[in-house]
């Protein structure tokens, strides 16, 4: 089995609804190890770089506003970014996160329990979790410097 690292962001709806602790509990219950954690100010550039592969989607501009906390009044666009490491970490975190669409996410997953679809069709789904090894490597390097992650 592969030892992987994966990037998690507690999205602005998660912070706004005070779900940070609960989300970390669920992540810790996977048995994976937290090896990076910091509050980050999500600049316009960071948001667009992070979601670059979705730039042609109709929901992209709303997604940039969402991840920068503009729908939840988040001060300084701050967000908690985490790196978890362990066997099959990417899939393990996606499993506790649940499906992208909160209406399709299994009840009991983070998104299934706490996600919502707004009247503007934005999926507010509490966390970001890297989706595959290529994305995970790119995203961890985008959000964290090497020396900010426990070796
Ligand atoms: N998203 C949305 N509407 C959609 C698809 C995605 O609002 O139809 C948002 C949602 O917040 C999602 C993010 O865009 O988490 C990134 O989309 P992706 O397909 O990468 O889903 P994820 O990897 O987060 O499950
Ligand atoms: Mg994704």
mmCIF file of N, CA and C and ligand atoms in Angstrom, residues 50-51 53-54 94 100 111 128-131 135 139, ligand 2:
data_model
loop_
_atom_site.group_PDB
_atom_site.id
_atom_site.type_symbol
_atom_site.label_atom_id
_atom_site.label_comp_id
_atom_site.label_asym_id
_atom_site.label_seq_id
_atom_site.Cartn_x
_atom_site.Cartn_y
_atom_site.Cartn_z
ATOM 1 N N UNK A 50 -5.516 27.052 -7.317
ATOM 2 C CA UNK A 50 -5.994 25.804 -6.698
ATOM 3 C C UNK A 50 -7.050 25.134 -7.575
ATOM 4 N N UNK A 51 -7.981 25.937 -8.088
ATOM 5 C CA UNK A 51 -9.083 25.382 -8.880
ATOM 6 C C UNK A 51 -8.891 25.585 -10.386
ATOM 7 N N UNK A 53 -8.099 23.789 -12.849
ATOM 8 C CA UNK A 53 -8.657 22.803 -13.790
ATOM 9 C C UNK A 53 -10.165 22.958 -13.962
ATOM 10 N N UNK A 54 -10.801 23.778 -13.122
ATOM 11 C CA UNK A 54 -12.260 23.974 -13.222
ATOM 12 C C UNK A 54 -12.623 25.328 -13.826
ATOM 13 N N UNK A 94 -11.157 11.117 1.166
ATOM 14 C CA UNK A 94 -12.320 11.293 0.284
ATOM 15 C C UNK A 94 -13.520 10.494 0.830
ATOM 16 N N UNK A 100 -19.053 14.909 -3.828
ATOM 17 C CA UNK A 100 -18.996 16.348 -4.088
ATOM 18 C C UNK A 100 -20.355 17.015 -3.876
ATOM 19 N N UNK A 111 -19.679 15.674 4.237
ATOM 20 C CA UNK A 111 -20.533 16.400 3.291
ATOM 21 C C UNK A 111 -21.984 15.933 3.374
ATOM 22 N N UNK A 128 -12.501 20.626 1.366
ATOM 23 C CA UNK A 128 -11.813 20.199 0.151
ATOM 24 C C UNK A 128 -10.911 19.045 0.528
ATOM 25 N N UNK A 129 -10.823 18.055 -0.344
ATOM 26 C CA UNK A 129 -9.875 16.947 -0.165
ATOM 27 C C UNK A 129 -9.325 16.582 -1.530
ATOM 28 N N UNK A 130 -8.019 16.454 -1.634
ATOM 29 C CA UNK A 130 -7.381 16.116 -2.914
ATOM 30 C C UNK A 130 -8.006 14.853 -3.494
ATOM 31 N N UNK A 131 -8.098 14.805 -4.830
ATOM 32 C CA UNK A 131 -8.839 13.698 -5.442
ATOM 33 C C UNK A 131 -7.979 12.570 -5.986
ATOM 34 N N UNK A 135 -3.067 15.410 -8.221
ATOM 35 C CA UNK A 135 -3.663 16.606 -7.615
ATOM 36 C C UNK A 135 -3.119 16.836 -6.213
ATOM 37 N N UNK A 139 -1.334 20.148 -5.013
ATOM 38 C CA UNK A 139 -2.026 20.981 -4.029
ATOM 39 C C UNK A 139 -1.205 21.148 -2.743
HETATM 40 MG MG1 LIG B 2 -11.604 18.250 -6.757
#
